[in-house]
Short mmCIF file of C-alpha atoms and ligand atoms in Angstrom, two decimals:
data_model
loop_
_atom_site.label_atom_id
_atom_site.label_comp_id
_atom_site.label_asym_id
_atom_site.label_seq_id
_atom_site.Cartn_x
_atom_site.Cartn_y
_atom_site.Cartn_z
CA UNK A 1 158.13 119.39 -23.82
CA UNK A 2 158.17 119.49 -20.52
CA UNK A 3 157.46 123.17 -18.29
CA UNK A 4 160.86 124.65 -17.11
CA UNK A 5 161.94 126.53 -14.11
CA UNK A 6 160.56 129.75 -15.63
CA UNK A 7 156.88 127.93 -15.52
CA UNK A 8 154.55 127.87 -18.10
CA UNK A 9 154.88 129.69 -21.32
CA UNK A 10 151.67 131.53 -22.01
CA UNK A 11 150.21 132.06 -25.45
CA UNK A 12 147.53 134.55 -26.25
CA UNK A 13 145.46 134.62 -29.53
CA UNK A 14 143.14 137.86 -30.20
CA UNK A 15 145.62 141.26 -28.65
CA UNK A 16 142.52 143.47 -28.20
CA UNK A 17 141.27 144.95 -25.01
CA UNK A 18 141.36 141.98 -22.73
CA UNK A 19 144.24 139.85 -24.43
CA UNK A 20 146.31 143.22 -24.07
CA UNK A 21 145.01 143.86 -20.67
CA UNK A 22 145.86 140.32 -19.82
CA UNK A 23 149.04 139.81 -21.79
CA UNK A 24 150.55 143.07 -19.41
CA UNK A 25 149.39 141.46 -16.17
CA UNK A 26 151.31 138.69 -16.91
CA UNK A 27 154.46 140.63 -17.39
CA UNK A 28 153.89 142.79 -14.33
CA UNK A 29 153.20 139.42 -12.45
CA UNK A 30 156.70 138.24 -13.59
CA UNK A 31 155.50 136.08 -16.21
CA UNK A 32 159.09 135.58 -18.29
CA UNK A 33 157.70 134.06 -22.10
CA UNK A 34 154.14 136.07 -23.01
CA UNK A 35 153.76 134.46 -26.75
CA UNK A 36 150.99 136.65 -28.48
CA UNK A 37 149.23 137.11 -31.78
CA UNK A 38 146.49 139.26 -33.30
CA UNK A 39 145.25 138.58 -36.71
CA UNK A 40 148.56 138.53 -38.88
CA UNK A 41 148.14 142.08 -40.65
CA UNK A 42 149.07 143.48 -36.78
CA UNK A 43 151.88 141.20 -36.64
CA UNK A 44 154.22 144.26 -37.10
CA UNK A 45 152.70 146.83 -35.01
CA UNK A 46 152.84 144.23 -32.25
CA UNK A 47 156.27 143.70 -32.71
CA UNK A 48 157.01 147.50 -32.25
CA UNK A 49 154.83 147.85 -29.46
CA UNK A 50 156.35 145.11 -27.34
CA UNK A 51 160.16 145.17 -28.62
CA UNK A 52 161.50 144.52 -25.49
CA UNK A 53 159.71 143.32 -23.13
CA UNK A 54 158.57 139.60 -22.05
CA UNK A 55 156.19 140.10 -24.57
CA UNK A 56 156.63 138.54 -28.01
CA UNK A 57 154.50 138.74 -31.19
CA UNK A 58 153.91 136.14 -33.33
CA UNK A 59 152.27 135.94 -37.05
CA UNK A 60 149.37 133.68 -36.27
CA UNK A 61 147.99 131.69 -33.45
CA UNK A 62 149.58 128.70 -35.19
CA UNK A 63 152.81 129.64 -34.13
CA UNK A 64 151.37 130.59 -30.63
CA UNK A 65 149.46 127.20 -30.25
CA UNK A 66 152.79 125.16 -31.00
CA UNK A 67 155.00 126.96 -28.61
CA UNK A 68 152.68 127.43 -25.65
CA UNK A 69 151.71 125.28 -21.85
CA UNK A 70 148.60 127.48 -21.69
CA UNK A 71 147.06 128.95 -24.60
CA UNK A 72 144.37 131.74 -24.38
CA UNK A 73 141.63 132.43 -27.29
CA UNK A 74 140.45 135.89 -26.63
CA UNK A 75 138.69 136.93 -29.43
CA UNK A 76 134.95 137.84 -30.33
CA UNK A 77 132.52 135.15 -28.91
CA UNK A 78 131.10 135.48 -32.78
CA UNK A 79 134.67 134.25 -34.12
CA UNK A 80 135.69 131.57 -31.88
CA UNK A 81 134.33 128.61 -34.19
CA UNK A 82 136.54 129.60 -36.81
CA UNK A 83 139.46 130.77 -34.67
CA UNK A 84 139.67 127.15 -33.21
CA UNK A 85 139.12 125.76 -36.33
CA UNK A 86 142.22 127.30 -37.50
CA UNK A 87 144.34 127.37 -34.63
CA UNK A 88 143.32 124.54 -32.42
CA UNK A 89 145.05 121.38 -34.53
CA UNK A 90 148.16 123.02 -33.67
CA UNK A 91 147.96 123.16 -30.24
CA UNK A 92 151.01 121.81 -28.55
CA UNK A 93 150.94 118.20 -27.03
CA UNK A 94 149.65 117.95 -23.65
CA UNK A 95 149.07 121.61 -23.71
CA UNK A 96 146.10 123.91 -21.39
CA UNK A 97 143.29 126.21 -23.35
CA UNK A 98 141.05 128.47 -22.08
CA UNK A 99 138.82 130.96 -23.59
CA UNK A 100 137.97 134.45 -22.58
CA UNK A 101 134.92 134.47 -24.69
CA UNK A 102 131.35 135.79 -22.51
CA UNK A 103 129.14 133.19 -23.30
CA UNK A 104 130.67 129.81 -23.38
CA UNK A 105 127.95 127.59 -25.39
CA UNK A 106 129.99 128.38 -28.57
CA UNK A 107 133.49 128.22 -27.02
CA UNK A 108 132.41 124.43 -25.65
CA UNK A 109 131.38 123.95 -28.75
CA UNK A 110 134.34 124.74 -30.94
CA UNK A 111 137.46 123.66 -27.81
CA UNK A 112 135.10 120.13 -28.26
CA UNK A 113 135.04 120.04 -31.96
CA UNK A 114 138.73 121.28 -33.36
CA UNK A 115 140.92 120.89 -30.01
CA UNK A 116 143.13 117.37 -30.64
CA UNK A 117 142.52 114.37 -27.61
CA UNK A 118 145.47 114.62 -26.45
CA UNK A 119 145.02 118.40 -24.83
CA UNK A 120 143.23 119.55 -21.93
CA UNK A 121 140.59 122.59 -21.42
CA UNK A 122 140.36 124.67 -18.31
CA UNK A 123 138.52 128.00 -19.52
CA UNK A 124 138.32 131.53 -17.65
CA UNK A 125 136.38 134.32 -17.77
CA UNK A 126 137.39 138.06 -15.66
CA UNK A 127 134.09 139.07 -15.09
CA UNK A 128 135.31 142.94 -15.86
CA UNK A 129 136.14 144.88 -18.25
CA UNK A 130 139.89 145.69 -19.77
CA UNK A 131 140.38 148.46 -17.63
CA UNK A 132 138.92 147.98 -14.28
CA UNK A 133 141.28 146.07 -11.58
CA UNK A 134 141.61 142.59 -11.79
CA UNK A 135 142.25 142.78 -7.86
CA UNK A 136 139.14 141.26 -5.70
CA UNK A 137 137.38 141.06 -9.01
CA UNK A 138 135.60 137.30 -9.66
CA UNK A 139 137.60 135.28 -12.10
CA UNK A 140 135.54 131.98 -13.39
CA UNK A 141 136.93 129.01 -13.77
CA UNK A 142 135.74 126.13 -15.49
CA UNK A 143 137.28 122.78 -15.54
CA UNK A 144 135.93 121.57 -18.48
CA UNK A 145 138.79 118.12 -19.63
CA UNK A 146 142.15 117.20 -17.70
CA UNK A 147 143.60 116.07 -14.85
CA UNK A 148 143.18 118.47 -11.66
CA UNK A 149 146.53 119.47 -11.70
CA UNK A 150 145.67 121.58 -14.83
CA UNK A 151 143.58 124.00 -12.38
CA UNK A 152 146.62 124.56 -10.22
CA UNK A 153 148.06 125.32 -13.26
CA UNK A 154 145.73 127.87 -14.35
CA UNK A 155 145.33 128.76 -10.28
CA UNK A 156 149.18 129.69 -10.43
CA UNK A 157 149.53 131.64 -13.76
CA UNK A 158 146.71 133.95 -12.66
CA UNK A 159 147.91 134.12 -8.89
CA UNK A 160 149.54 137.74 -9.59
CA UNK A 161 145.79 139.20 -10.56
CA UNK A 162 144.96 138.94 -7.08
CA UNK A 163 141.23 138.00 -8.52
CA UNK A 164 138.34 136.07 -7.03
CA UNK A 165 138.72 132.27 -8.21
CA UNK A 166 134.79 131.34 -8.73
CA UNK A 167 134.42 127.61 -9.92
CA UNK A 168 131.86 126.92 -11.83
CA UNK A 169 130.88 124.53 -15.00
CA UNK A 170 129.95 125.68 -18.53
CA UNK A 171 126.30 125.17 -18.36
CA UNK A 172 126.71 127.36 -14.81
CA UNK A 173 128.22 129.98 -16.53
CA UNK A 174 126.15 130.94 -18.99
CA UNK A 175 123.00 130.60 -16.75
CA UNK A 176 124.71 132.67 -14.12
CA UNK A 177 126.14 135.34 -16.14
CA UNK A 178 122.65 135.56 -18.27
CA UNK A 179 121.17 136.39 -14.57
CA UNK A 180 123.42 139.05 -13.91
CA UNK A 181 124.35 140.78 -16.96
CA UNK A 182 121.84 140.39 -20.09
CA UNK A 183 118.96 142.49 -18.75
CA UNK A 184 121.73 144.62 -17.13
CA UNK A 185 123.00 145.72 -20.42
CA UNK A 186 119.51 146.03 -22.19
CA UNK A 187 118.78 148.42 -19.42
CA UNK A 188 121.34 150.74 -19.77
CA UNK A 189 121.69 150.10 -23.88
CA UNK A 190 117.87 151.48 -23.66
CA UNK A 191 118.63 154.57 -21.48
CA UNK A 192 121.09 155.45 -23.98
CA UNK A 193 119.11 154.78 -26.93
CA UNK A 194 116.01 156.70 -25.31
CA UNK A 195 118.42 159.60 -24.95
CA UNK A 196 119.74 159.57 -28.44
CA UNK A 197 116.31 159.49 -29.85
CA UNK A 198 115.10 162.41 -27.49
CA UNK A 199 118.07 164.33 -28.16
CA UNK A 200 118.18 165.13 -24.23
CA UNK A 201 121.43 163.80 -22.63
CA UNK A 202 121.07 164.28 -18.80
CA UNK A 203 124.79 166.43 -18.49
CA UNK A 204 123.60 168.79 -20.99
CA UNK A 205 120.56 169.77 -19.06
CA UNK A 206 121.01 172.82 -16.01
CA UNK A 207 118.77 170.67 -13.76
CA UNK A 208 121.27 169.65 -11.05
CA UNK A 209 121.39 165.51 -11.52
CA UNK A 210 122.24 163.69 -8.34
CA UNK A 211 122.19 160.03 -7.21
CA UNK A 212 120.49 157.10 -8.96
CA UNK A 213 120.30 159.47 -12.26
CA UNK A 214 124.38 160.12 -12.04
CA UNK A 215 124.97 156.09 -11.92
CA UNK A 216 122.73 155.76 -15.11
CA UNK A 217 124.21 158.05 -16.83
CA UNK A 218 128.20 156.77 -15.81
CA UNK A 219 127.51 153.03 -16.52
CA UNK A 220 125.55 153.98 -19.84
CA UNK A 221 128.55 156.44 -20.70
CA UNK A 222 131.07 153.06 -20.25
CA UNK A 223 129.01 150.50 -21.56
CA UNK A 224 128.40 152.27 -25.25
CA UNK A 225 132.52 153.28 -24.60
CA UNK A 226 133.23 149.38 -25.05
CA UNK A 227 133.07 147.32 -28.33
CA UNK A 228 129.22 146.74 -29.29
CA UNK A 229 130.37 142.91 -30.00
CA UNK A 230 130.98 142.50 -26.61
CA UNK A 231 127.08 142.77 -25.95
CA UNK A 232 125.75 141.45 -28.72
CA UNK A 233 127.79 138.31 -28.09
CA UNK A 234 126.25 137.71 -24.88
CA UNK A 235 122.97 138.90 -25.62
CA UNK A 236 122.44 137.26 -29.03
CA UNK A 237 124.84 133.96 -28.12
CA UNK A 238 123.70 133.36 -24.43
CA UNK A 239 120.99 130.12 -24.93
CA UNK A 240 118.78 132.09 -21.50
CA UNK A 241 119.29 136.02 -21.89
CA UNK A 242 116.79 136.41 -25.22
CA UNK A 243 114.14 135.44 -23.16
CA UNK A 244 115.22 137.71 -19.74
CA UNK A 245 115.66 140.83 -23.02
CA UNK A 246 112.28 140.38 -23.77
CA UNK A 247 111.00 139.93 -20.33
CA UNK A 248 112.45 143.19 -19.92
CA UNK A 249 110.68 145.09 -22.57
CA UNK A 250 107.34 143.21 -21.58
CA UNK A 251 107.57 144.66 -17.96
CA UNK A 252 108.80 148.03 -18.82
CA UNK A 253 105.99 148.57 -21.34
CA UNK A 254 103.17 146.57 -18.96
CA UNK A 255 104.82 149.18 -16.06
CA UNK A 256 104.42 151.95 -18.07
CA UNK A 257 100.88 151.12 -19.56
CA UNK A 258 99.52 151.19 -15.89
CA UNK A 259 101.18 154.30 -15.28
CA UNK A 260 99.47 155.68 -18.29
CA UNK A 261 96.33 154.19 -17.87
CA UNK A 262 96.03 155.60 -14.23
CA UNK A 263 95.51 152.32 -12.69
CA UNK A 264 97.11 153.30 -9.66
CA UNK A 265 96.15 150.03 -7.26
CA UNK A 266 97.23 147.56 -9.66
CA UNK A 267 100.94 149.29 -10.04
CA UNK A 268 101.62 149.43 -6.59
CA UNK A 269 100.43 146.05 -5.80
CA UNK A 270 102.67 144.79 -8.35
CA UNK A 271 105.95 147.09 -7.68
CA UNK A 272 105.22 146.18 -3.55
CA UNK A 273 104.90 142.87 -4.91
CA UNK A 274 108.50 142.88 -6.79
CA UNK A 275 109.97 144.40 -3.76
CA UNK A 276 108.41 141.57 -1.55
CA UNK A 277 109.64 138.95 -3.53
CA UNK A 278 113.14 140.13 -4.44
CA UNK A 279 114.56 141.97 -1.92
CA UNK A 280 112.07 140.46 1.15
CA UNK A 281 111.03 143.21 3.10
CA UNK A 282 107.17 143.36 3.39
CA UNK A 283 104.79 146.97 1.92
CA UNK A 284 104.93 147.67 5.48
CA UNK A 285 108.25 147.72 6.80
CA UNK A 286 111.07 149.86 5.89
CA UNK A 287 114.07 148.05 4.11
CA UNK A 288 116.48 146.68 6.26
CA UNK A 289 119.61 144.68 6.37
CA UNK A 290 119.43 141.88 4.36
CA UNK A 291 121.15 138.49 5.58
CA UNK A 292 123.54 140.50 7.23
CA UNK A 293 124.85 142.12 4.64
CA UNK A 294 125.08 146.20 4.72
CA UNK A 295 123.51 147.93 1.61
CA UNK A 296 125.47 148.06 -1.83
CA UNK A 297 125.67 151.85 -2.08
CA UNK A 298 124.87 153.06 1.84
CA UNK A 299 123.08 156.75 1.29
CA UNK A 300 122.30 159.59 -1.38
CA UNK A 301 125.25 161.13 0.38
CA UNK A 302 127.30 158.19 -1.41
CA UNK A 303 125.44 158.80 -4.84
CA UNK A 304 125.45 162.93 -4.64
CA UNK A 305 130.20 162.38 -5.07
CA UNK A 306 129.04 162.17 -8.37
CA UNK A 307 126.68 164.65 -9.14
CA UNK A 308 126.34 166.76 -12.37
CA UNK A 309 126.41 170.11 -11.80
CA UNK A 310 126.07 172.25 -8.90
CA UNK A 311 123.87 171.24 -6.27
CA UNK A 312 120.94 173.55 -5.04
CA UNK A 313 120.61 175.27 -1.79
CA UNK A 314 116.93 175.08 -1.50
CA UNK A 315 115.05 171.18 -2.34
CA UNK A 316 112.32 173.10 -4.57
CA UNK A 317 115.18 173.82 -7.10
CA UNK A 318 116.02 170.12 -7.13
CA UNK A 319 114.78 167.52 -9.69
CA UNK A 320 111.64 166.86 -9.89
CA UNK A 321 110.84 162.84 -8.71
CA UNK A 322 110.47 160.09 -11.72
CA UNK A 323 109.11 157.22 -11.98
CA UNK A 324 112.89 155.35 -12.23
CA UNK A 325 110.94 153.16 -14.97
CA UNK A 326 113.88 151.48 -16.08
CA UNK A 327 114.70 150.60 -12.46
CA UNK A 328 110.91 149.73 -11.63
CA UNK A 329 111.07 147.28 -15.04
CA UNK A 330 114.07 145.80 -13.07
CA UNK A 331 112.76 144.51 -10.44
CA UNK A 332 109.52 143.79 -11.71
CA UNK A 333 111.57 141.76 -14.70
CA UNK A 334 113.84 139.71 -11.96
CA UNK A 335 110.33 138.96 -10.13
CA UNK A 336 108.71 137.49 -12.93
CA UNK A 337 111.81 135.19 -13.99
CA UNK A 338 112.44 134.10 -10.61
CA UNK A 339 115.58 135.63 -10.22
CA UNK A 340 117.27 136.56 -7.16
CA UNK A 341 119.96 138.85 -7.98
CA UNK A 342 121.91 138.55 -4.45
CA UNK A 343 122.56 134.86 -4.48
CA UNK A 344 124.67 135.87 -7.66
CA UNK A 345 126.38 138.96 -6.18
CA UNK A 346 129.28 136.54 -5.07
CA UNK A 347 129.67 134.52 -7.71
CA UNK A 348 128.96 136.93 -10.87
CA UNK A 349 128.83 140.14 -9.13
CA UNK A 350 130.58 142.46 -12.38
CA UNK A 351 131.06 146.35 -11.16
CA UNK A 352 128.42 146.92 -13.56
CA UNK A 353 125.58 144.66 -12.04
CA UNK A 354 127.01 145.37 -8.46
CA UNK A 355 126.20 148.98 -9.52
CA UNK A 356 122.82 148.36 -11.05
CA UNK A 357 121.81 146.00 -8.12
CA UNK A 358 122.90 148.79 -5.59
CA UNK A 359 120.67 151.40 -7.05
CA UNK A 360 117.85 149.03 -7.27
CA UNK A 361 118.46 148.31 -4.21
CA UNK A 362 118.74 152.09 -2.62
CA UNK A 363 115.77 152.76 -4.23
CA UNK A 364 113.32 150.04 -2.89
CA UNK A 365 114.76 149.61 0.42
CA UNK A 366 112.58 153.26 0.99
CA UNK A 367 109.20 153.23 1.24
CA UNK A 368 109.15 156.78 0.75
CA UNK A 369 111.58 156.72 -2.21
CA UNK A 370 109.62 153.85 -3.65
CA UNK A 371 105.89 155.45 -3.07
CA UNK A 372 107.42 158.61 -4.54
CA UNK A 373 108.76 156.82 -8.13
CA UNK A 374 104.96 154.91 -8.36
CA UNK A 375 103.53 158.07 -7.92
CA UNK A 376 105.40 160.03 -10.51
CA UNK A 377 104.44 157.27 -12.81
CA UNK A 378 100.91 157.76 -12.19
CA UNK A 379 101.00 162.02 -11.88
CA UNK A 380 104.30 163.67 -13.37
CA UNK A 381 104.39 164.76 -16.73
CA UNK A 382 107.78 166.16 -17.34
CA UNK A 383 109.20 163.11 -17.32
CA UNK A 384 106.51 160.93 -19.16
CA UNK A 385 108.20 161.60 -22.49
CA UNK A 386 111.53 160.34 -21.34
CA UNK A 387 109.33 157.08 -20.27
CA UNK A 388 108.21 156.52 -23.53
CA UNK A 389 111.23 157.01 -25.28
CA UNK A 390 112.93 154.19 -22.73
CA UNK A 391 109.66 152.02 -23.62
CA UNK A 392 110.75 152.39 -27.19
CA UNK A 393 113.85 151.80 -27.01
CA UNK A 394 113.55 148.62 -25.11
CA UNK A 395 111.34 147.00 -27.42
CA UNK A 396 113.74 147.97 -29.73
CA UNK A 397 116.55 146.35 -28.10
CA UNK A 398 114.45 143.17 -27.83
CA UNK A 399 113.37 143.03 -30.94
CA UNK A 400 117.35 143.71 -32.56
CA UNK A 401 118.13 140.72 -30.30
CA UNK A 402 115.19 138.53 -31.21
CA UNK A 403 116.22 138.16 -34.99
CA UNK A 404 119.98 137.48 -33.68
CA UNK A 405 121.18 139.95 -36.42
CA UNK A 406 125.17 141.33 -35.50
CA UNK A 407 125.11 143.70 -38.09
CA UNK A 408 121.84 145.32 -36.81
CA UNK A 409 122.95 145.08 -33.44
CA UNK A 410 126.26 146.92 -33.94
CA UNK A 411 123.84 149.58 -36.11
CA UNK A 412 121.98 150.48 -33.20
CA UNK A 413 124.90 150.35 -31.02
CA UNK A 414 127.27 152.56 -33.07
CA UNK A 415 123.94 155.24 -34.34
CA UNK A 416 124.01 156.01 -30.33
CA UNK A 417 127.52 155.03 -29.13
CA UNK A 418 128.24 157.89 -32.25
CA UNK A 419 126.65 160.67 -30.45
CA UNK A 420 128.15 160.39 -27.10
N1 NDP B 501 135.70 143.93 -23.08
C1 NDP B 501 135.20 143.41 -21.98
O1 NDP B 501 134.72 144.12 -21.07
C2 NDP B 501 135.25 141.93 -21.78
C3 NDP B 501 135.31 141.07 -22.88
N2 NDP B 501 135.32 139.72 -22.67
C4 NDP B 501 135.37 138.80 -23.80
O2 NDP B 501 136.74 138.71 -24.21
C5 NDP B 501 136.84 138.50 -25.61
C6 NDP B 501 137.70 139.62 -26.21
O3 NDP B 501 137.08 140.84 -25.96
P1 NDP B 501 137.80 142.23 -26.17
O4 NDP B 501 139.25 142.09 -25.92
O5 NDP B 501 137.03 143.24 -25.41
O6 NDP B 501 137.53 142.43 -27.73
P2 NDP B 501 138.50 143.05 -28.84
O7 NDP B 501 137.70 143.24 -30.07
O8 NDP B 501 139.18 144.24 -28.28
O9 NDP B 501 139.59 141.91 -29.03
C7 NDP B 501 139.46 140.75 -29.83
C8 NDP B 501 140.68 140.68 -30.71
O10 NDP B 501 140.79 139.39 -31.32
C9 NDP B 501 141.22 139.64 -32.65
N3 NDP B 501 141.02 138.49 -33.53
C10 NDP B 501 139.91 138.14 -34.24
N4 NDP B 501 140.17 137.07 -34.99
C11 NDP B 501 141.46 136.73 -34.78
C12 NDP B 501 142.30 135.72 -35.28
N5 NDP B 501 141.91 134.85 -36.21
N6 NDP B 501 143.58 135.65 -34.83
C13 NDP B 501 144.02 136.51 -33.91
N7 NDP B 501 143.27 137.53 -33.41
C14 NDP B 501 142.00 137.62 -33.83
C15 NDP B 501 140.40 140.84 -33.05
O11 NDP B 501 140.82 141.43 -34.27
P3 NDP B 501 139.67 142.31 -35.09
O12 NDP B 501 139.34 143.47 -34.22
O13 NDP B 501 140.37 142.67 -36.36
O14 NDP B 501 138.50 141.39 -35.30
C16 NDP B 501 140.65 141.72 -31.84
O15 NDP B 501 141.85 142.44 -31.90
C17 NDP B 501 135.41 138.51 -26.16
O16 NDP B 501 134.96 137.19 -26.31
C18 NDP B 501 134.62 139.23 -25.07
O17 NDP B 501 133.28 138.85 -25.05
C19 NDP B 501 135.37 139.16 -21.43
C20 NDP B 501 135.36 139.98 -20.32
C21 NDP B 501 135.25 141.41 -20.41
O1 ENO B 502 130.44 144.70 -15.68
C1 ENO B 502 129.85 144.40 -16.76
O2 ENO B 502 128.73 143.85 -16.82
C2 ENO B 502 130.49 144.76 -18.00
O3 ENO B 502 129.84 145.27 -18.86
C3 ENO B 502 131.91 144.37 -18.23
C4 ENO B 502 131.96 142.99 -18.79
C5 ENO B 502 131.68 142.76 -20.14
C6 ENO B 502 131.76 141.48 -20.63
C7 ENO B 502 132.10 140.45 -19.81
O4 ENO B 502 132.19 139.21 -20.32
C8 ENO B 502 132.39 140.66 -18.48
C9 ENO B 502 132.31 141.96 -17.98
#
């Protein structure tokens, strides 16, 4: 069947965050036939929901596959074997499918396996989540089997999301978005976890919390907000991010063993190292501008709009410095893998990593800043028990995603996710 004047009808299988976020962009982009399903005991509820509108509910992704131009899976990376197993035979003649799925090894995989010849795959991927803009956000997309044309096709239906088109292949993908995001997440998975197991949340102390500690504390608050699968798809799935997890833990714990240890010359050399390497300004010079480009987050004015509770008139009554371990293990983490995190920003750049990368950033680009955190490490003891517990905790994390276990995954996920 040929595509009419209204353009192509769009069918969406899996209506959870994203297939619901994506299913109402459509509409509001004028989109006139929005076919959708969820697994068939929601078929009702969606019906309700959407009576109405250009959205229309189906029982099953059958009935989705055989009606729609452009058909997208958005379900749990963990479920799209047997989603496409079921679904894919029925995919309409000459028909487009994408998947939304985070890691793409098992989406290749199962499009390759159960899609029929005779249809054509151009996959996406918003790198954000459900309810950030989709405006100047990167949208990947991957032209996997088809004519050209097919991309204009996919170009046009998402034209109304006003994202960033990023082209890239499958294999690119999943190397790319292992770079940006898998250590990302164990960072900020650990911080929550160390905080759970201390039972000390930062917004429940009265020290006033400003800057870097206020942007750990936000993106740790939204990433154990989302749906633990999400993570342990990519962390677990993704063929390069076990070994970045555990590079993690090994420089967080080899950071912190210095620190404890007292061997004072051999952490700087190696933190001034890290800085050297990945960001490129030399021990002895300040950080600058790099390649032109101004700094992610500009000043601790920027930071301190988000502060947690009120600030102090005098600096003795402000917090004490740390050593910013988990930012330290960063850098020291990208170093040792090779990574350079700003030839990415472009391409994979999520509002999570451009976050994470701009506080790394802020706090390296100071010498002072930076001597300060290696010397807490070495001296301060009020924090050192908050160090441990993020030592922990990443180990932990590396170790959950080492034995590529969901259900422990979404244990440890949901035991801390439970207390916030
Ligand atoms: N959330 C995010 O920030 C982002 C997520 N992604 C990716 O997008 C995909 C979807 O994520 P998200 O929307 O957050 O997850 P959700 O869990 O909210 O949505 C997935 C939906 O698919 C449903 N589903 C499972 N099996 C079937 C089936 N056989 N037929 C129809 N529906 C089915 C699920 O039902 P049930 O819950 O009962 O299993 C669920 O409602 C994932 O692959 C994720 O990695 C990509 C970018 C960002
Ligand atoms: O910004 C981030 O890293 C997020 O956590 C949101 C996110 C989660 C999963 C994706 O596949 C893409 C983006």
């Amino acid at each position: 069947m040929a595509i009419t004047d209204d353009g192509p009808i769009i069918g969406i299988i899996g209506m959870g965050d994203m297939g619901r976020m994506y299913a109402l962009r459509f509409q509001a982009g004028g989109h006139k036939r929005i076919y959708v399903c969820d697994k068939p005991e929601r078929y009702e509820e969606l019906v309700e929901e959407f009576r109405g509108t250009s959205i229309h509910p189906l029982p099953s992704g059958h009935a989705v596959s055989r009606l729609s131009d452009l058909i997208i899976y958005s379900v749990e990376t963990s479920a799209i074997s047997s989603v496409v197993a079921a679904y894919g035979p029925s995919t309409k003649l000459g028909a487009t499918v994408a998947g939304q799925t985070s890691v793409k090894l098992p989406e290749k995989v199962a499009f390759e396996k159960y899609l029929p010849d005779d249809v054509d795959i151009v996959s996406i991927h918003s790198l954000h989540g459900p309810s950030v803009t989709t405006e100047g956000q990167p949208l990947v997309i991957i032209h996997h089997r088809g004519p050209i044309e097919k991309v204009r096709l996919v170009e046009d239906v998402f034209r109304s999301f006003k994202s960033r088109y990023v082209y890239l292949s499958y294999e690119e993908h999943d190397k790319v978005t292992a770079n940006t995001q898998a250590v990302t997440h164990a960072a900020f998975l650990s911080m929550g976890t160390a905080w759970r197991n201390s039972a000390s949340y930062p917004w429940e102390t009265t020290r006033y919390v400003s800057g870097i500690e206020v942007v750990k504390v936000n993106i740790t608050l939204r990433i154990y907000s989302a749906k633990w699968h999400v993570y342990a798809g990519l962390a677990i799935l993704n063929p390069s991010a076990q070994s970045q997890i555990q590079q993690y833990a090994r420089s967080t714990t080899e950071l912190f063993k210095l620190m404890v240890e007292g061997k004072g010359e051999e952490l700087s050399r190696r933190v001034w190292a890290a800085r050297e390497d990945v960001f490129g300004w030399k021990e002895e010079e300040e950080g600058g501008v790099r390649d032109g480009r101004a700094p992610i987050l500009l000043s601790e004015d920027v930071l301190d709009q988000f502060s947690l509770g009120q600030k102090p008139e005098k600096e003795t009554q402000r917090e004490s410095p740390n050593s910013h371990l988990s930012l330290l293990a960063m850098v020291d983490c990208w170093n040792a893998l090779g990574i350079r995190p700003f030839e990415h920003l472009d391409v994979a750049g999520t509002p999570v990593f451009m976050l994470w990368i701009g506080v790394a950033e802020y706090l390296f680009r100071s010498r002072q800043l930076l001597a300060s955190a290696i010397s807490a490490g070495l001296r301060d003891r009020v924090h050192r028990p908050e160090d441990i517990e993020f030592c922990v905790a990443a180990r932990g994390w590396s170790e959950c995603v080492s034995f590529g276990n969901f259900e422990l995954y979404q244990r440890r996920f949901e035991e801390t996710s439970s207390e916030f």
